[in-house]
PDB file of C-alpha atoms in Angstrom:
ATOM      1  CA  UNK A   1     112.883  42.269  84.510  1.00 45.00           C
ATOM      2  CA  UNK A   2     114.001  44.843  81.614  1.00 48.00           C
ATOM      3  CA  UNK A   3     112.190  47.616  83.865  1.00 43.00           C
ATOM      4  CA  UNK A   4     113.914  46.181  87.220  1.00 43.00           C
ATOM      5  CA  UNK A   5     116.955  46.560  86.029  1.00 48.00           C
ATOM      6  CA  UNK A   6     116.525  49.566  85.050  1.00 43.00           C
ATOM      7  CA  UNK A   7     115.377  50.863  88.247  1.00 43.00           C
ATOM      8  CA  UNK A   8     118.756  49.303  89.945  1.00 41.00           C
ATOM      9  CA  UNK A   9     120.545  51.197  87.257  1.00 48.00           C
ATOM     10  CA  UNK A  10     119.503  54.420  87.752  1.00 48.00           C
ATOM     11  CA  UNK A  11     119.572  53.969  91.833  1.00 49.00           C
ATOM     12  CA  UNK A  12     123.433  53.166  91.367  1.00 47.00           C
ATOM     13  CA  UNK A  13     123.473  55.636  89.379  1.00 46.00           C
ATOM     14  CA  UNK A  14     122.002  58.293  91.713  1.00 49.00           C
ATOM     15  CA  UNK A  15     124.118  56.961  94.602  1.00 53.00           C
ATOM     16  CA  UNK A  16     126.743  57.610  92.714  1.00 47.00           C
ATOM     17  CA  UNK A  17     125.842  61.058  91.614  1.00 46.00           C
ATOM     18  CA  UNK A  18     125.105  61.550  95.497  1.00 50.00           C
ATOM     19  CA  UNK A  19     128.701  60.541  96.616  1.00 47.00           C
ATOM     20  CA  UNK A  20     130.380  62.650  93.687  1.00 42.00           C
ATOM     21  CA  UNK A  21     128.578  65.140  95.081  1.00 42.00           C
ATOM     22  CA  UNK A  22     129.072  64.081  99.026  1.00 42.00           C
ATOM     23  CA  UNK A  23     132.509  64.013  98.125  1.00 44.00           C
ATOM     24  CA  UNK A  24     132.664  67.352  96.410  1.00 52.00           C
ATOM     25  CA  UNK A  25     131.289  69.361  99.075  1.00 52.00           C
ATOM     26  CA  UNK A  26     133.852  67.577 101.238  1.00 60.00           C
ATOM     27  CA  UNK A  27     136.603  69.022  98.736  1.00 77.00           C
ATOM     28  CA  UNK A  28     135.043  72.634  99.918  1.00 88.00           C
ATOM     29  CA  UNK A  29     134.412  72.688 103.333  1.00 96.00           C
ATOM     30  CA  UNK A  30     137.363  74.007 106.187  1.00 98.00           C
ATOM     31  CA  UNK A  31     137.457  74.225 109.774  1.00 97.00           C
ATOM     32  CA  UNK A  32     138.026  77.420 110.553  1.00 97.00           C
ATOM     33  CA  UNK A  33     138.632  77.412 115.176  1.00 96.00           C
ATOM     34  CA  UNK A  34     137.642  80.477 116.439  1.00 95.00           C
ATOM     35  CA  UNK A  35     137.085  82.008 120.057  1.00 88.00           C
ATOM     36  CA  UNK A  36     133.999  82.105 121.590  1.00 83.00           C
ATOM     37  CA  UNK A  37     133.385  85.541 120.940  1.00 83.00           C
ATOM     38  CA  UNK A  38     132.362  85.787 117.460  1.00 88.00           C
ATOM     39  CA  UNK A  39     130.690  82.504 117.768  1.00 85.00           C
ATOM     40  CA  UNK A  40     128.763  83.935 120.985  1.00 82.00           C
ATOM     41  CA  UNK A  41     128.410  87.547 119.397  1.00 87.00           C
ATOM     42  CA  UNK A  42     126.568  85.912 116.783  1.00 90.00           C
ATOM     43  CA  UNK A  43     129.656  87.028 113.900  1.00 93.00           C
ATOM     44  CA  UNK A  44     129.631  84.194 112.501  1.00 95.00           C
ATOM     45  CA  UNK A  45     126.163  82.420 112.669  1.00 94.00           C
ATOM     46  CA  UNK A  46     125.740  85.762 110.232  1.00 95.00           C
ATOM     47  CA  UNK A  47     129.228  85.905 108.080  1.00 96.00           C
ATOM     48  CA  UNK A  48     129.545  82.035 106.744  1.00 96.00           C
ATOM     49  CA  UNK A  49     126.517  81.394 104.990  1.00 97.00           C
ATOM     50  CA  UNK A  50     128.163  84.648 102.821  1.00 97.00           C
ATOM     51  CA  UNK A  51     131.338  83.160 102.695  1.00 97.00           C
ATOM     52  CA  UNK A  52     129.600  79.729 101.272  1.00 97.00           C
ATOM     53  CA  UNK A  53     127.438  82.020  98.589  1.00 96.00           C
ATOM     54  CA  UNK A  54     130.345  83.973  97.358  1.00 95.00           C
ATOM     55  CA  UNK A  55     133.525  81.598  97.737  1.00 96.00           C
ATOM     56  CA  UNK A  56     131.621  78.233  97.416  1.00 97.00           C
ATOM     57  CA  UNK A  57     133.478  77.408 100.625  1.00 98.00           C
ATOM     58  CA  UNK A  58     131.430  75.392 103.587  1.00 98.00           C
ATOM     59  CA  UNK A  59     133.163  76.177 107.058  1.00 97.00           C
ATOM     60  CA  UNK A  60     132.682  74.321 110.154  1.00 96.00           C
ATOM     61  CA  UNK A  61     133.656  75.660 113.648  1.00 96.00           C
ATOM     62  CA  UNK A  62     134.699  75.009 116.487  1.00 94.00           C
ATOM     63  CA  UNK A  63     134.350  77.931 118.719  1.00 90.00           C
ATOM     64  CA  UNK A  64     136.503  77.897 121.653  1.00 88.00           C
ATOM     65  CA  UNK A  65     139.168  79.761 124.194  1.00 82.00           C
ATOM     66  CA  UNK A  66     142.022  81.305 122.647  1.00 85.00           C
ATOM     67  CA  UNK A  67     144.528  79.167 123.969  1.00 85.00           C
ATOM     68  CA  UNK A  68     142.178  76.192 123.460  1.00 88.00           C
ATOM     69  CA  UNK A  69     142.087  77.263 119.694  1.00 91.00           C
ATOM     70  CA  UNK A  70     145.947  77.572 119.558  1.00 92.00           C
ATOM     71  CA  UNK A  71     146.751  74.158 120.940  1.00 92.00           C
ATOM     72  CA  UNK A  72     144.458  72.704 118.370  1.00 93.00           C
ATOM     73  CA  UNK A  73     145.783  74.187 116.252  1.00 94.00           C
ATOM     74  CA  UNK A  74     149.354  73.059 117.243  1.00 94.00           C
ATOM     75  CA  UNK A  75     147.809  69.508 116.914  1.00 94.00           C
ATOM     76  CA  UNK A  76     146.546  70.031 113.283  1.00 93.00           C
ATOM     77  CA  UNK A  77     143.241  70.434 113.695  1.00 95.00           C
ATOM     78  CA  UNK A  78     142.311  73.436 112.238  1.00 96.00           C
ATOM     79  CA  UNK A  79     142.822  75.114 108.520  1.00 98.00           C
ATOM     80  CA  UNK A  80     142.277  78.583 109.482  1.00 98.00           C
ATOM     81  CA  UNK A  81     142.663  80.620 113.054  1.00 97.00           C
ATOM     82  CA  UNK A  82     140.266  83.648 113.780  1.00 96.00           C
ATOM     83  CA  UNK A  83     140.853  84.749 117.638  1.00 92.00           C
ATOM     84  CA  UNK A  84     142.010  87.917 119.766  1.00 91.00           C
ATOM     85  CA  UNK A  85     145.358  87.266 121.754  1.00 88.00           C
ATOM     86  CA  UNK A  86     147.525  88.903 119.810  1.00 90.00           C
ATOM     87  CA  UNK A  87     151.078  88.080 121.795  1.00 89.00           C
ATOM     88  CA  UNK A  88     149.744  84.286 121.258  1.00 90.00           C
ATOM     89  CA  UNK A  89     149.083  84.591 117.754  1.00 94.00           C
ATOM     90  CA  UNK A  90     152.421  86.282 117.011  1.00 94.00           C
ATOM     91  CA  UNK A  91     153.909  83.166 118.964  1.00 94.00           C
ATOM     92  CA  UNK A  92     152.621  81.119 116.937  1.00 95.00           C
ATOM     93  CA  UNK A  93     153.747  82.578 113.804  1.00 95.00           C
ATOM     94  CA  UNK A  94     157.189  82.942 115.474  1.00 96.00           C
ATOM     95  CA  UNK A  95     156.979  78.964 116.051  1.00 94.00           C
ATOM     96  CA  UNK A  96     156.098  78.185 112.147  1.00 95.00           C
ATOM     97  CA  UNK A  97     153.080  77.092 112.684  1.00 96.00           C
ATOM     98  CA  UNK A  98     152.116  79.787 110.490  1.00 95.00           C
ATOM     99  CA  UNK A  99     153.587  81.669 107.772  1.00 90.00           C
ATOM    100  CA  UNK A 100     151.528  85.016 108.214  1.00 95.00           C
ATOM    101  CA  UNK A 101     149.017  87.010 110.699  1.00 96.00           C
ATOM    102  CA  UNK A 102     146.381  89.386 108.899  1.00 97.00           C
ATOM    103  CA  UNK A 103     144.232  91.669 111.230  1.00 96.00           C
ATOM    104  CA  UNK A 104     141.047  91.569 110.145  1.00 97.00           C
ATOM    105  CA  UNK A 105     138.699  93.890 112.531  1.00 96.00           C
ATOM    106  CA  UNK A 106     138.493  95.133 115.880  1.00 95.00           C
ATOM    107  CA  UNK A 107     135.979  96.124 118.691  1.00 93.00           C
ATOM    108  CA  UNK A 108     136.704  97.210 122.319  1.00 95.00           C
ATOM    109  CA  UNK A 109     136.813  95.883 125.844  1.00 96.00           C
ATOM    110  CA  UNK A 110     134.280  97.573 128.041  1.00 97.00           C
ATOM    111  CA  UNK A 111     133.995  97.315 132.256  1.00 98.00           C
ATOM    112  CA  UNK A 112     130.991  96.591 133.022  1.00 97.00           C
ATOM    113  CA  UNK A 113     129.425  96.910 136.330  1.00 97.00           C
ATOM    114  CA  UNK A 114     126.735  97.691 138.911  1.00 97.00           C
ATOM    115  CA  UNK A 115     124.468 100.798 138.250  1.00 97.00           C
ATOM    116  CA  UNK A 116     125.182 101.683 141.939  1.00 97.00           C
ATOM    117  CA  UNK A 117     128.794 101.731 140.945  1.00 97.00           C
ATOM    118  CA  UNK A 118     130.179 100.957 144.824  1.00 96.00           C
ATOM    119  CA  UNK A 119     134.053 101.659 143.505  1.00 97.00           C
ATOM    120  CA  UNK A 120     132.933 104.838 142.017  1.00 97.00           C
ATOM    121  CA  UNK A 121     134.659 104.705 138.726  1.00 97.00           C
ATOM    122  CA  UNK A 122     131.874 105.544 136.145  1.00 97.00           C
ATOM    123  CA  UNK A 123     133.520 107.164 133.474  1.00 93.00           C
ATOM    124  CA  UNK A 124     137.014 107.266 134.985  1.00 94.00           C
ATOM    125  CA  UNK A 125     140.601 105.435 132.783  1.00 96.00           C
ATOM    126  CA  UNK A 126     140.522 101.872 132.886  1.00 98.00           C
ATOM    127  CA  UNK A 127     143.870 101.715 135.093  1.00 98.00           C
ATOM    128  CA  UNK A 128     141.959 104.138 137.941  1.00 97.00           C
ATOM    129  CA  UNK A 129     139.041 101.598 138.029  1.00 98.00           C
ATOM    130  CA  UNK A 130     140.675  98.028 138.099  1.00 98.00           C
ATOM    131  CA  UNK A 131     143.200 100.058 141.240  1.00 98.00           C
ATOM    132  CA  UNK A 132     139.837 101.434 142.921  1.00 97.00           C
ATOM    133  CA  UNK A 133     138.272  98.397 142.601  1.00 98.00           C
ATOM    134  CA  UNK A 134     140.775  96.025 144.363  1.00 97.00           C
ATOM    135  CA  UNK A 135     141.423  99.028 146.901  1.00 97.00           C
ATOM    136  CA  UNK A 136     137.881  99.074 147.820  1.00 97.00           C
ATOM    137  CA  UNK A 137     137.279  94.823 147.530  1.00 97.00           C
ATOM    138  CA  UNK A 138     134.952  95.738 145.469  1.00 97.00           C
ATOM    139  CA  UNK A 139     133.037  91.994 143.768  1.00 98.00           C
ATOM    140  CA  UNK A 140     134.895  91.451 140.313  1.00 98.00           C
ATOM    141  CA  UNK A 141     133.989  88.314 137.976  1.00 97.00           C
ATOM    142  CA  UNK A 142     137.022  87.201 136.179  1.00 95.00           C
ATOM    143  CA  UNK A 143     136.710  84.198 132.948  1.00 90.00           C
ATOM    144  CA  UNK A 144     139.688  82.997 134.787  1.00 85.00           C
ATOM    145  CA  UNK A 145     140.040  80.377 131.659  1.00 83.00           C
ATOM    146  CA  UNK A 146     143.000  81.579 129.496  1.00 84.00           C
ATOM    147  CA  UNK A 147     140.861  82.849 126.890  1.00 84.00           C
ATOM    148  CA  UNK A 148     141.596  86.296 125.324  1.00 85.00           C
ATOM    149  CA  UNK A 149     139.136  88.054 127.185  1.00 90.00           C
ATOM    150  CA  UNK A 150     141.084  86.843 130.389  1.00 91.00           C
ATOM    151  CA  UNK A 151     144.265  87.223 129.081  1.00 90.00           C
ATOM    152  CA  UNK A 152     143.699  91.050 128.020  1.00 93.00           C
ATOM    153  CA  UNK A 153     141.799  91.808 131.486  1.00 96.00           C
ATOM    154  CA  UNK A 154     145.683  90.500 133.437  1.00 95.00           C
ATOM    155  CA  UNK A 155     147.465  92.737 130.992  1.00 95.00           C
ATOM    156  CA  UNK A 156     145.352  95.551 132.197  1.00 97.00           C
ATOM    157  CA  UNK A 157     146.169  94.990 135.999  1.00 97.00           C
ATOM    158  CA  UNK A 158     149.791  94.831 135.553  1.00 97.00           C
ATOM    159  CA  UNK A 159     149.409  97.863 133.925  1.00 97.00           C
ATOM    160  CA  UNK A 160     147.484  99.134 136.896  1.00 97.00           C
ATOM    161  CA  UNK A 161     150.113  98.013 138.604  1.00 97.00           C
ATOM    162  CA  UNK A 162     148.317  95.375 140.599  1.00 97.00           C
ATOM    163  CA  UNK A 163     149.902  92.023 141.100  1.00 96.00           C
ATOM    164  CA  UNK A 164     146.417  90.371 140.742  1.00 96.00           C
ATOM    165  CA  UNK A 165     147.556  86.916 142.215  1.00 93.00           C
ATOM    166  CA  UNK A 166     148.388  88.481 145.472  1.00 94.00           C
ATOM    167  CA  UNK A 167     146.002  91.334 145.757  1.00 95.00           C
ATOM    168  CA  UNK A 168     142.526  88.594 144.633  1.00 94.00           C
ATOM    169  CA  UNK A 169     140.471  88.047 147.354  1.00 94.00           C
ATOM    170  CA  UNK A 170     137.246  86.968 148.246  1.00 96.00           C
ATOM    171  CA  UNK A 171     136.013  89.990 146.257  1.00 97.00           C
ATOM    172  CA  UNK A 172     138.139  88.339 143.258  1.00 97.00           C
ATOM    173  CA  UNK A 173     135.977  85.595 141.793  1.00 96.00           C
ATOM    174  CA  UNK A 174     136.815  83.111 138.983  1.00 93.00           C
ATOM    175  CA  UNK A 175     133.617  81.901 136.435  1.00 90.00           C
ATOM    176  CA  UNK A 176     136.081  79.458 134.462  1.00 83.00           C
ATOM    177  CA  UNK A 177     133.505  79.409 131.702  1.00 82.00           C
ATOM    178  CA  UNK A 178     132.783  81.549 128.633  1.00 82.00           C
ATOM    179  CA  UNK A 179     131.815  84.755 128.232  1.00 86.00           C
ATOM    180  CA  UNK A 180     127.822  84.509 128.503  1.00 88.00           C
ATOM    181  CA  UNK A 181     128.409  82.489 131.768  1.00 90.00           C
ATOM    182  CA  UNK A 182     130.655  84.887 133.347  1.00 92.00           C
ATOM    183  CA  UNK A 183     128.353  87.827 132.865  1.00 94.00           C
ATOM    184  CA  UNK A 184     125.588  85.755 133.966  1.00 94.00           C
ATOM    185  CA  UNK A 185     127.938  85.146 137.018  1.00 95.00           C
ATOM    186  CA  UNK A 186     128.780  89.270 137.146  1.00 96.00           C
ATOM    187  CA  UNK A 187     124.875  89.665 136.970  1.00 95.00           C
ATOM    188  CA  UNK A 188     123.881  87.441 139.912  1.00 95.00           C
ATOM    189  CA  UNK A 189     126.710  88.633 141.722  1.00 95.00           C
ATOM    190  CA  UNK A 190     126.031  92.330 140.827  1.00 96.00           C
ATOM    191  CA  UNK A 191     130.375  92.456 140.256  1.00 97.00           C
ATOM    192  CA  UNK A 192     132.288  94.175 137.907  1.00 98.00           C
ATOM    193  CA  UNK A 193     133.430  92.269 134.919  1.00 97.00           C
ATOM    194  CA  UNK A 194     135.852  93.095 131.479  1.00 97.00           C
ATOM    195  CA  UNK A 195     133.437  91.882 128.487  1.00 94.00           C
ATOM    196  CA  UNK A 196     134.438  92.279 124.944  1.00 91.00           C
ATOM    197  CA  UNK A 197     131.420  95.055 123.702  1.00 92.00           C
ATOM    198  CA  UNK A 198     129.968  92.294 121.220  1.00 89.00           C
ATOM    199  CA  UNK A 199     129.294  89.984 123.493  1.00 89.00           C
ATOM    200  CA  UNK A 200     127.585  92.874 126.538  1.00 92.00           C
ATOM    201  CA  UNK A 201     125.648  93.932 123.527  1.00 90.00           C
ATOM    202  CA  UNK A 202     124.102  90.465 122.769  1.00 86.00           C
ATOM    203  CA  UNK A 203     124.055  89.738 126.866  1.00 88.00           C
ATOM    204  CA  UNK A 204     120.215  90.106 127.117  1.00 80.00           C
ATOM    205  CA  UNK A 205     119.593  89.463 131.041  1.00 82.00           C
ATOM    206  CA  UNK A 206     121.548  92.333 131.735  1.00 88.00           C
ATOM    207  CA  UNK A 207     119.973  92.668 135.781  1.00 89.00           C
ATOM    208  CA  UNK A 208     121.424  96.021 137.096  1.00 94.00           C
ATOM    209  CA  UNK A 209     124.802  96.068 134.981  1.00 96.00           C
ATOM    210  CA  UNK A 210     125.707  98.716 132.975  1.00 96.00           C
ATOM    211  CA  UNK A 211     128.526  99.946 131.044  1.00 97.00           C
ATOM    212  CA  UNK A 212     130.964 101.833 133.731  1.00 98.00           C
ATOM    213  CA  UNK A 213     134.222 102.257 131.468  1.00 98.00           C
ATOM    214  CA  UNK A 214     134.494 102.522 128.034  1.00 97.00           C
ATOM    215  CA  UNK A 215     136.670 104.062 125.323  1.00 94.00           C
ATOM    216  CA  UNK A 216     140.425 103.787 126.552  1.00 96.00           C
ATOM    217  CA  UNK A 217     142.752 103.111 124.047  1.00 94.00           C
ATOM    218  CA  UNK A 218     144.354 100.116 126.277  1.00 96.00           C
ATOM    219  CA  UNK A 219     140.525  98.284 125.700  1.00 96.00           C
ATOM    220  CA  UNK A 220     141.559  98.097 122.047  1.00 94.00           C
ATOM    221  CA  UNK A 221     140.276  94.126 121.131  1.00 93.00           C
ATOM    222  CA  UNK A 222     142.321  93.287 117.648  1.00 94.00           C
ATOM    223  CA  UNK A 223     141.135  90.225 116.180  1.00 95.00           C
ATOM    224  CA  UNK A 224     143.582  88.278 113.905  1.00 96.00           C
ATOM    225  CA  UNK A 225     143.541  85.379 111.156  1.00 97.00           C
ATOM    226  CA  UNK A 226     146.346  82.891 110.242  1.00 97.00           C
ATOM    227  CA  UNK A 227     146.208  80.122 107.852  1.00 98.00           C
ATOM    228  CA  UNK A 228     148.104  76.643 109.652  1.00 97.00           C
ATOM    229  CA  UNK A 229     151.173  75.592 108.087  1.00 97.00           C
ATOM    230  CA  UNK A 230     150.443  73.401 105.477  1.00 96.00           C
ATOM    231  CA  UNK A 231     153.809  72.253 105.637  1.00 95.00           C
ATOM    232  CA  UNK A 232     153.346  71.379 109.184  1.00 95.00           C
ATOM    233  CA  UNK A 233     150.130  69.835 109.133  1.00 95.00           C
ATOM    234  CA  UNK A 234     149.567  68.375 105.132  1.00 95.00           C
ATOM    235  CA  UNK A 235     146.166  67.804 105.487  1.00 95.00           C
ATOM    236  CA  UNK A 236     145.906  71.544 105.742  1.00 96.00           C
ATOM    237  CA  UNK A 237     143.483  73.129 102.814  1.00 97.00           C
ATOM    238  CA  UNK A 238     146.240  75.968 101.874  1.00 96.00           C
ATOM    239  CA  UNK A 239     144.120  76.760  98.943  1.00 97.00           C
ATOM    240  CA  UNK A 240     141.191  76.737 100.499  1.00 98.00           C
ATOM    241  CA  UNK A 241     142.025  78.501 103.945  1.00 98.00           C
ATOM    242  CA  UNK A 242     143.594  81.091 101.921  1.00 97.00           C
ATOM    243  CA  UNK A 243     140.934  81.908  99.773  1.00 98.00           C
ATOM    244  CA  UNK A 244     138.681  82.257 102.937  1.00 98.00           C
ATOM    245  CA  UNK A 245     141.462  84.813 104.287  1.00 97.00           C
ATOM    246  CA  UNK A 246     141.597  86.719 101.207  1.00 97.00           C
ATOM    247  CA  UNK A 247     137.509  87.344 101.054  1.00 97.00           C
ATOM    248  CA  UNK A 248     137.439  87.877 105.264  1.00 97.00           C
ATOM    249  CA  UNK A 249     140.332  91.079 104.238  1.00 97.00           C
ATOM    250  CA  UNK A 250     138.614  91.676 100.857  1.00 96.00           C
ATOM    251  CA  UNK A 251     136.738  94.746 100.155  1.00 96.00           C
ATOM    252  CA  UNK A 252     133.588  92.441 100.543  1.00 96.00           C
ATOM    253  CA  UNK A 253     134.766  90.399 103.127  1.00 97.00           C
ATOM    254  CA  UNK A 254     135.297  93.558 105.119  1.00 97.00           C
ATOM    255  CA  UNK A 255     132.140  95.329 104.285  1.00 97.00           C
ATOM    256  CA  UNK A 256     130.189  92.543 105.423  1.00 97.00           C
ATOM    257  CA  UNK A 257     131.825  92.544 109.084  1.00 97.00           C
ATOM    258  CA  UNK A 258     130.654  95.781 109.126  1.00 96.00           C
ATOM    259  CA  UNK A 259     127.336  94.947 108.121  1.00 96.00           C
ATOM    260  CA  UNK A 260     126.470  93.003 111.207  1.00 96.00           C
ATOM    261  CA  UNK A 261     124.619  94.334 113.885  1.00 94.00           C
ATOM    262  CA  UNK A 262     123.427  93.050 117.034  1.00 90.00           C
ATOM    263  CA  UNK A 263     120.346  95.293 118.730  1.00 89.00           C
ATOM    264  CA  UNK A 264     121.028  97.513 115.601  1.00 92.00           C
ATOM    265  CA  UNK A 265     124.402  98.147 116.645  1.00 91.00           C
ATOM    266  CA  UNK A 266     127.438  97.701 114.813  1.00 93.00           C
ATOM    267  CA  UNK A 267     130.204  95.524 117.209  1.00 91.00           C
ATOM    268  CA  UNK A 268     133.068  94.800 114.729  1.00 94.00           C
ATOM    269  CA  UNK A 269     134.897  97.320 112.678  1.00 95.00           C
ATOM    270  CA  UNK A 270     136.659  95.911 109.743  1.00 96.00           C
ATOM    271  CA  UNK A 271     140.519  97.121 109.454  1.00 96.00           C
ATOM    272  CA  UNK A 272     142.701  94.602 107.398  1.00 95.00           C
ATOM    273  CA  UNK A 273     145.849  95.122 106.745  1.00 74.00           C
ATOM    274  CA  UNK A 274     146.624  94.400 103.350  1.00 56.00           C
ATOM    275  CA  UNK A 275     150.425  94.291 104.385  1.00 48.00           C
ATOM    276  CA  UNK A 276     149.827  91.567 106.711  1.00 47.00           C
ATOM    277  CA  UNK A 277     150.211  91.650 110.525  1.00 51.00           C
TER     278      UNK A 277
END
C-alpha cells in the first residue's frame, strides 16, 4: 500500500509538474496574423523556430489576406500584425488600434507572364505594360481578394491611368484565392499576373511564365509590424508582442530575414526603421 501510494504521489506530482509547465509555455506563446505571403514564401516556417530559440517566445499564425488580418485584428484576435498594405496599416494606427508601425523588410512586385509575351512588354515600365495589356485584351489573372498583393496591383492601374472596373473584360479574370492559386490560375491560363517575387520564386510549376517586368520603383513591396493596442484589446501580450518586434528589427532579427533563401535566392531584404514607421 506504502509503495501505491507512492506511485499516486509522484503521478500527481508529475501532472502537476506537466500543467506548470503546460501553463508556462502558454505564458510564452503569441499569435502573431500575418498575410499569406510570408507564410506561402516559406518566411516564416524558417524565422519562428529562431524567434522561440533566442526570445523563448512560441508564435502561432494565422496566415491570411491583408484585410482579413486587419479585421481580426480589429476584433482582438491577434498580438502582433506582420502584412504589406501599407495605407491599411497606417489606418489602423490612425484608428488606435495601434500605437506604432515599424517597417521591417521589403521585396518587390514582379509581372509575370507568358514567354511569348503577346502584349509585348518584356522589359518595358510597369505603367506601359498594365496600359498595353488592357489595350491589347491581353489574359490577366487578378487575386481579386483584397489582399495586399491585389490591393498594390489597383494602385498600379490608376496610376496607369486605367479605370480597371470599366476597362476588365473577359481578358480580366478574378482567382479570389491566394497567391499560389492565382499563379496556378495565370499558369493554366498562360495570363499575365502581379506576384510578390517571394512567392514566383517558391511557385515551382511555373508552365511557360516568366518574369516580364521587374525593377520599377512603383513594385516596391514594404512589409510592416504593429503590436495591437493592449489598451484596446487587454488580453493583448504587450510584453510579449513587443519583445517579438524588437528581435524581428534587431540586428539579429534582421540578419536572419536576410538569411533566408528560397532556390538559393535571397527574397526579403531587412530595412527597419529604428525610428518607427
Amino acid at each position: 500500500m506504502a509503495v501505491r501510494r507512492l506511485i499516486v504521489a509522484f503521478s500527481l506530482l508529475c501532472g502537476l509538474a506537466g500543467g506548470v509547465a503546460a501553463s508556462s509555455a502558454a505564458e510564452r506563446a503569441i499569435v502573431l496574423a500575418s498575410t499569406t505571403s510570408t507564410q506561402e514564401s516559406g518566411l516564416l516556417d524558417y524565422l519562428l523556430p529562431v524567434v522561440r530559440d533566442k526570445t523563448g517566445i512560441e508564435v502561432t499564425v494565422i496566415a491570411r489576406r491583408s484585410d482579413e488580418v486587419l479585421d481580426g485584428a480589429r476584433r482582438g484576435e491577434a498580438d502582433v500584425v506582420l502584412l504589406h498594405a501599407r495605407p491599411q496599416e497606417e489606418k489602423f494606427v490612425a484608428e488606435g488600434l495601434a500605437a506604432r508601425r515599424y517597417d521591417v523588410m521589403y521585396n518587390d512586385f514582379v509581372l509575370i507572364g507568358p514567354k511569348s509575351d503577346p502584349a509585348g512588354v518584356k522589359g518595358k515600365d510597369i505603367v506601359t505594360a498594365l496600359k498595353a495589356i488592357e489595350a491589347k485584351g491581353a489574359p490577366f489573372v487578378t487575386r481579386g481578394d483584397r489582399s495586399g498583393t491585389h490591393a498594390a496591383e489597383l494602385a498600379l492601374w490608376i496610376v496607369a491611368g486605367i479605370d480597371i472596373s470599366s476597362a476588365k473584360g473577359a481578358w480580366y479574370r478574378e482567382s479570389g484565392q491566394g497567391i499560389t492559386a492565382a499563379l496556378d490560375a495565370a499558369r493554366t491560363a498562360n495570363a499575365y499576373m502581379l506576384a510578390d517575387r517571394a512567392s514566383w520564386i517558391s511557385f515551382r510549376d511555373r508552365g511557360d511564365l516568366d518574369i516580364i517586368v521587374e525593377g520599377d520603383k512603383r513594385l516596391l513591396n514594404q512589409y510592416g509590424v504593429m503590436l495591437v493596442n493592449p489598451e484596446k484589446f487587454p488580453n493583448v501580450k504587450k510584453d510579449l508582442g513587443q519583445t517579438f518586434i524588437n528581435w524581428l528589427i534587431s540586428p539579429e532579427g534582421q540578419a536572419a530575414i536576410a538569411g533566408y533563401r528560397v532556390h538559393g535566392q535571397q527574397v526579403f531584404f531587412p530595412n527597419a526603421d529604428k525610428s518607427g514607421g
